[in-house]
CSV table of C-alpha atoms and ligand atoms in Angstrom, one decimal:
chain,number,residue,atom,x,y,z
A,1049,UNK,CA,101.7,87.3,136.3
A,1050,UNK,CA,101.8,88.1,133.0
A,1051,UNK,CA,104.6,85.8,131.0
A,1052,UNK,CA,106.1,87.6,127.5
A,1053,UNK,CA,107.3,84.9,126.4
A,1054,UNK,CA,103.5,84.0,125.2
A,1055,UNK,CA,102.6,87.6,123.2
A,1056,UNK,CA,106.3,86.2,121.2
A,1057,UNK,CA,103.5,83.4,120.7
A,1058,UNK,CA,102.1,84.8,118.1
A,1059,UNK,CA,102.0,84.7,114.5
A,1060,UNK,CA,101.7,87.7,111.7
A,1061,UNK,CA,103.6,89.1,108.8
A,1062,UNK,CA,105.3,92.1,107.6
A,1063,UNK,CA,103.5,94.1,105.7
A,1064,UNK,CA,103.6,98.6,104.3
A,1065,UNK,CA,100.3,100.3,105.5
A,1066,UNK,CA,100.1,103.5,103.1
A,1067,UNK,CA,97.1,106.1,102.2
A,1068,UNK,CA,97.7,109.8,101.2
A,1069,UNK,CA,95.9,112.5,101.7
A,1070,UNK,CA,95.5,116.5,101.1
A,1071,UNK,CA,97.7,115.4,98.4
A,1072,UNK,CA,100.2,113.9,101.0
A,1073,UNK,CA,102.1,110.8,100.9
A,1074,UNK,CA,103.2,108.0,103.0
A,1075,UNK,CA,103.3,104.6,105.0
A,1076,UNK,CA,104.8,102.7,107.5
A,1077,UNK,CA,105.2,99.4,108.9
A,1078,UNK,CA,103.2,97.2,110.3
A,1079,UNK,CA,102.3,93.7,111.3
A,1080,UNK,CA,99.5,94.3,113.3
A,1081,UNK,CA,97.1,94.2,109.7
A,1082,UNK,CA,94.0,91.1,109.7
A,1083,UNK,CA,90.8,89.8,107.8
A,1084,UNK,CA,87.4,90.3,110.6
A,1085,UNK,CA,85.3,89.6,107.7
A,1086,UNK,CA,85.3,87.9,104.4
A,1087,UNK,CA,82.0,89.7,103.2
A,1088,UNK,CA,82.0,91.7,102.6
A,1089,UNK,CA,85.8,91.0,102.7
A,1090,UNK,CA,86.9,93.2,105.5
A,1091,UNK,CA,90.7,93.5,106.9
A,1092,UNK,CA,91.8,95.3,110.2
A,1093,UNK,CA,95.1,97.5,111.0
A,1094,UNK,CA,96.5,99.2,114.3
A,1095,UNK,CA,98.7,102.0,114.2
A,1096,UNK,CA,100.0,104.2,116.6
A,1097,UNK,CA,98.7,107.5,117.2
A,1098,UNK,CA,102.3,109.2,117.1
A,1099,UNK,CA,103.2,108.7,113.4
A,1100,UNK,CA,102.3,110.4,110.6
A,1101,UNK,CA,100.2,107.3,108.6
A,1102,UNK,CA,97.7,107.8,111.4
A,1103,UNK,CA,97.1,110.8,111.3
A,1104,UNK,CA,96.0,110.4,106.8
A,1105,UNK,CA,94.7,107.9,107.5
A,1106,UNK,CA,92.2,108.8,109.4
A,1107,UNK,CA,92.2,112.3,107.5
A,1108,UNK,CA,91.8,110.0,104.1
A,1109,UNK,CA,90.1,107.0,105.0
A,1110,UNK,CA,91.7,104.3,103.6
A,1111,UNK,CA,95.1,102.6,103.1
A,1112,UNK,CA,96.4,100.3,101.0
A,1113,UNK,CA,98.5,97.0,102.2
A,1114,UNK,CA,101.2,95.4,100.7
A,1115,UNK,CA,102.4,92.7,101.7
A,1116,UNK,CA,106.2,91.7,102.3
A,1117,UNK,CA,108.5,89.2,101.1
A,1118,UNK,CA,111.0,87.3,102.4
A,1119,UNK,CA,113.2,89.5,99.6
A,1120,UNK,CA,113.2,92.6,102.1
A,1121,UNK,CA,116.2,93.3,103.5
A,1122,UNK,CA,117.2,94.9,106.9
A,1123,UNK,CA,118.0,98.6,105.7
A,1124,UNK,CA,114.6,98.5,103.7
A,1125,UNK,CA,112.4,97.5,106.6
A,1126,UNK,CA,114.3,100.6,108.3
A,1127,UNK,CA,113.1,102.8,106.1
A,1128,UNK,CA,109.5,102.9,107.5
A,1129,UNK,CA,109.2,100.9,110.1
A,1130,UNK,CA,112.4,103.2,112.0
A,1131,UNK,CA,112.2,106.6,110.4
A,1132,UNK,CA,108.9,108.9,109.9
A,1133,UNK,CA,107.5,110.4,107.2
A,1134,UNK,CA,108.2,114.0,109.0
A,1135,UNK,CA,111.6,113.9,108.1
A,1136,UNK,CA,112.2,111.3,105.8
A,1137,UNK,CA,110.9,110.5,101.8
A,1138,UNK,CA,109.8,107.0,102.9
A,1139,UNK,CA,109.1,106.9,98.8
A,1140,UNK,CA,112.4,108.6,97.1
A,1141,UNK,CA,114.3,104.5,96.1
A,1142,UNK,CA,111.1,102.6,96.2
A,1143,UNK,CA,108.7,101.4,93.6
A,1144,UNK,CA,105.2,102.7,93.8
A,1145,UNK,CA,101.2,101.5,91.5
A,1146,UNK,CA,98.8,104.6,92.1
A,1147,UNK,CA,95.7,102.2,93.1
A,1148,UNK,CA,91.9,103.1,92.8
A,1149,UNK,CA,91.7,104.8,95.4
A,1150,UNK,CA,94.8,106.8,95.1
A,1151,UNK,CA,97.0,105.7,97.1
A,1152,UNK,CA,101.0,104.8,96.2
A,1153,UNK,CA,100.8,100.8,96.6
A,1154,UNK,CA,104.2,100.0,97.4
A,1155,UNK,CA,104.8,97.2,95.7
A,1156,UNK,CA,109.1,96.5,95.1
A,1157,UNK,CA,109.4,93.5,98.0
A,1158,UNK,CA,105.0,92.5,97.7
A,1159,UNK,CA,103.9,89.5,96.6
A,1160,UNK,CA,100.3,91.3,96.8
A,1161,UNK,CA,98.0,94.2,97.8
A,1162,UNK,CA,95.2,95.0,98.8
A,1163,UNK,CA,93.0,98.7,98.6
A,1164,UNK,CA,90.3,99.7,101.2
A,1165,UNK,CA,88.1,102.1,102.9
A,1166,UNK,CA,87.6,102.9,106.2
A,1167,UNK,CA,84.2,102.2,107.4
A,1168,UNK,CA,84.9,101.7,111.3
A,1169,UNK,CA,87.4,102.7,114.1
A,1170,UNK,CA,88.2,102.2,117.5
A,1171,UNK,CA,90.2,104.2,119.7
A,1172,UNK,CA,92.2,101.4,122.0
A,1173,UNK,CA,94.3,103.8,123.4
A,1174,UNK,CA,98.4,104.7,122.1
A,1175,UNK,CA,97.0,103.2,118.3
A,1176,UNK,CA,93.9,103.3,116.5
A,1177,UNK,CA,92.3,100.4,115.7
A,1178,UNK,CA,91.5,101.2,110.8
A,1179,UNK,CA,88.6,98.7,109.9
A,1180,UNK,CA,88.0,98.9,106.4
A,1181,UNK,CA,85.9,97.2,103.7
A,1182,UNK,CA,88.9,95.8,101.2
A,1183,UNK,CA,87.7,97.6,97.2
A,1184,UNK,CA,90.1,96.4,95.4
A,1185,UNK,CA,93.3,93.5,95.7
A,1186,UNK,CA,96.5,92.4,93.3
A,1187,UNK,CA,99.2,89.2,93.5
A,1188,UNK,CA,101.9,91.0,92.0
A,1189,UNK,CA,104.8,88.1,90.5
A,1190,UNK,CA,106.8,87.5,92.6
A,1191,UNK,CA,109.2,85.4,93.5
A,1192,UNK,CA,109.7,85.4,97.2
A,1193,UNK,CA,107.2,84.2,100.4
A,1194,UNK,CA,105.3,86.4,102.1
A,1195,UNK,CA,107.5,87.5,105.5
A,1196,UNK,CA,105.9,86.2,108.9
A,1197,UNK,CA,106.9,88.4,112.0
A,1198,UNK,CA,109.2,85.3,113.4
A,1199,UNK,CA,111.2,86.1,110.4
A,1200,UNK,CA,111.9,89.5,110.7
A,1201,UNK,CA,112.0,88.2,113.6
A,1202,UNK,CA,114.7,85.2,112.8
A,1203,UNK,CA,116.1,85.4,109.7
A,1204,UNK,CA,116.8,89.7,109.3
A,1205,UNK,CA,117.3,89.7,113.3
A,1206,UNK,CA,115.3,92.3,112.9
A,1207,UNK,CA,113.7,94.5,116.4
A,1208,UNK,CA,110.4,95.7,116.9
A,1209,UNK,CA,110.2,99.8,117.7
A,1210,UNK,CA,108.0,101.3,120.8
A,1211,UNK,CA,105.3,102.3,119.0
A,1212,UNK,CA,104.7,98.7,117.1
A,1213,UNK,CA,101.4,97.1,118.5
A,1214,UNK,CA,104.1,94.5,120.4
A,1215,UNK,CA,106.4,96.6,121.6
A,1216,UNK,CA,107.9,94.3,124.6
A,1217,UNK,CA,111.0,96.3,125.9
A,1218,UNK,CA,114.4,94.6,126.0
A,1219,UNK,CA,113.6,91.5,126.5
A,1220,UNK,CA,114.3,90.1,123.6
A,1221,UNK,CA,118.2,91.4,123.1
A,1222,UNK,CA,120.2,89.1,122.6
A,1223,UNK,CA,124.1,89.0,123.9
A,1224,UNK,CA,126.9,88.5,120.9
A,1225,UNK,CA,131.3,89.8,121.2
A,1226,UNK,CA,132.9,92.7,119.7
A,1227,UNK,CA,130.3,93.8,117.7
A,1228,UNK,CA,128.4,97.4,117.6
A,1229,UNK,CA,124.7,97.2,118.2
A,1230,UNK,CA,121.7,99.8,117.5
A,1231,UNK,CA,119.7,100.1,120.6
A,1232,UNK,CA,116.2,101.2,118.7
A,1233,UNK,CA,116.5,99.2,115.4
A,1234,UNK,CA,119.7,96.0,116.4
A,1235,UNK,CA,121.0,96.7,113.3
A,1236,UNK,CA,125.0,95.8,114.5
A,1237,UNK,CA,128.1,97.3,113.5
A,1238,UNK,CA,130.5,95.3,112.6
A,1239,UNK,CA,133.9,96.8,112.3
A,1240,UNK,CA,135.9,94.0,109.9
A,1241,UNK,CA,132.9,95.0,107.8
A,1242,UNK,CA,132.8,98.6,108.2
A,1243,UNK,CA,129.8,99.9,105.9
A,1244,UNK,CA,131.8,101.2,102.6
A,1245,UNK,CA,127.9,102.3,102.0
A,1246,UNK,CA,128.3,104.9,104.4
A,1247,UNK,CA,132.1,105.6,103.9
A,1248,UNK,CA,133.4,103.6,106.0
A,1249,UNK,CA,135.5,101.5,105.0
A,1250,UNK,CA,135.6,97.3,105.8
A,1251,UNK,CA,138.2,97.7,109.2
A,1252,UNK,CA,137.0,100.2,110.9
A,1253,UNK,CA,137.9,100.4,114.4
A,1254,UNK,CA,133.9,102.0,116.2
A,1255,UNK,CA,136.4,105.2,117.9
A,1256,UNK,CA,137.1,105.8,114.2
A,1257,UNK,CA,133.6,106.7,112.7
A,1258,UNK,CA,133.0,110.0,111.9
A,1259,UNK,CA,130.9,111.4,114.8
A,1260,UNK,CA,128.1,112.5,111.6
A,1261,UNK,CA,127.7,108.5,110.9
A,1262,UNK,CA,124.6,107.3,111.3
A,1263,UNK,CA,122.5,104.1,112.1
A,1264,UNK,CA,122.3,102.7,108.1
A,1265,UNK,CA,119.3,100.6,108.9
A,1266,UNK,CA,117.5,103.7,111.2
A,1267,UNK,CA,118.9,107.1,110.9
A,1268,UNK,CA,120.1,107.6,115.5
A,1269,UNK,CA,123.6,108.4,116.3
A,1270,UNK,CA,126.6,106.6,117.5
A,1271,UNK,CA,125.4,107.4,120.9
A,1272,UNK,CA,122.6,104.8,120.3
A,1273,UNK,CA,124.4,102.3,120.8
A,1274,UNK,CA,126.1,99.8,123.0
A,1275,UNK,CA,129.4,97.2,122.4
A,1276,UNK,CA,127.8,94.0,122.0
A,1277,UNK,CA,129.9,92.0,124.9
B,1384,FMN,C1,108.4,94.3,112.4
B,1384,FMN,C2,108.1,96.5,112.9
B,1384,FMN,C3,106.6,95.7,112.7
B,1384,FMN,C4,105.6,96.7,113.2
B,1384,FMN,N1,104.2,97.2,113.8
B,1384,FMN,C5,103.7,98.5,113.6
B,1384,FMN,C6,102.1,98.1,113.9
B,1384,FMN,O1,102.0,97.2,113.5
B,1384,FMN,N2,101.6,99.4,114.1
B,1384,FMN,C7,102.1,100.7,114.4
B,1384,FMN,O2,101.6,101.8,114.9
B,1384,FMN,N3,103.6,100.7,114.4
B,1384,FMN,C8,103.9,99.5,113.9
B,1384,FMN,N4,105.3,100.0,113.4
B,1384,FMN,C9,106.8,101.1,114.0
B,1384,FMN,C10,105.7,101.3,112.7
B,1384,FMN,O3,106.7,101.4,111.3
B,1384,FMN,C11,106.7,102.8,113.2
B,1384,FMN,O4,107.0,103.7,114.7
B,1384,FMN,C12,107.1,103.8,112.2
B,1384,FMN,O5,108.4,105.0,111.8
B,1384,FMN,C13,106.0,105.6,111.8
B,1384,FMN,O6,105.9,105.7,110.5
B,1384,FMN,P1,105.9,106.9,109.9
B,1384,FMN,O7,105.5,107.6,111.0
B,1384,FMN,O8,105.6,108.1,108.4
B,1384,FMN,O9,104.1,106.9,109.8
B,1384,FMN,C14,106.2,98.3,113.4
B,1384,FMN,C15,107.3,98.5,113.2
B,1384,FMN,C16,108.5,97.1,112.6
B,1384,FMN,C17,109.8,97.7,112.7
């Protein structure tokens, strides 16, 4: 027996892991970030082998972790958590600083960050566990609390993509009424609200949204949406 509800009882935060290799920068959302030992201060991250961030951390041997605050909205999380840096410039609309190890570090919607040098790697199948010694850390002036994984699900109504460490299929999908929900990221299109930021006025029926419209959070097309019943 393997009851998925027990996995949902595990606690995490929401983080952005960034790195830079051969002049290329990238970053992704990760919930699996944890302190391993205190001396020397050491953290671990688990990255999917398919992710560009994985490729670049493997090359560079360094990574930074920004602690995401509760101020982060779904478009922000969607950019780093549902889109790949191979096709998206994730740094276009956000603030970064360059850290001591030369990586871009996300400071938008962040309460603090740390930088680490990889000391160990462990192949765990779909993911690689990178263990890194922390060489720099800074708290940022931020009025908001660090976002927990529970807050992401309960308040932001966020979903977990297949490349995440904690993906458990679609068992957590909730039912609703009269709306269309993205099967990839959980974004809900509500005809009463439309999507004015992307030229879809309030009151636009689902059928009348132009075919080229994409999910504002994760970028997939209309075919990836299901009606919420
Ligand atoms: C809430 C959330 C948690 C996630 N946690 C992880 C994680 O711990 N490890 C991981 O490899 N991917 C995780 N992901 C998925 C990556 O962020 C996602 O695959 C991203 O698009 C990879 O981008 P890249 O290819 O540009 O590196 C998570 C996504 C979300 C939304």
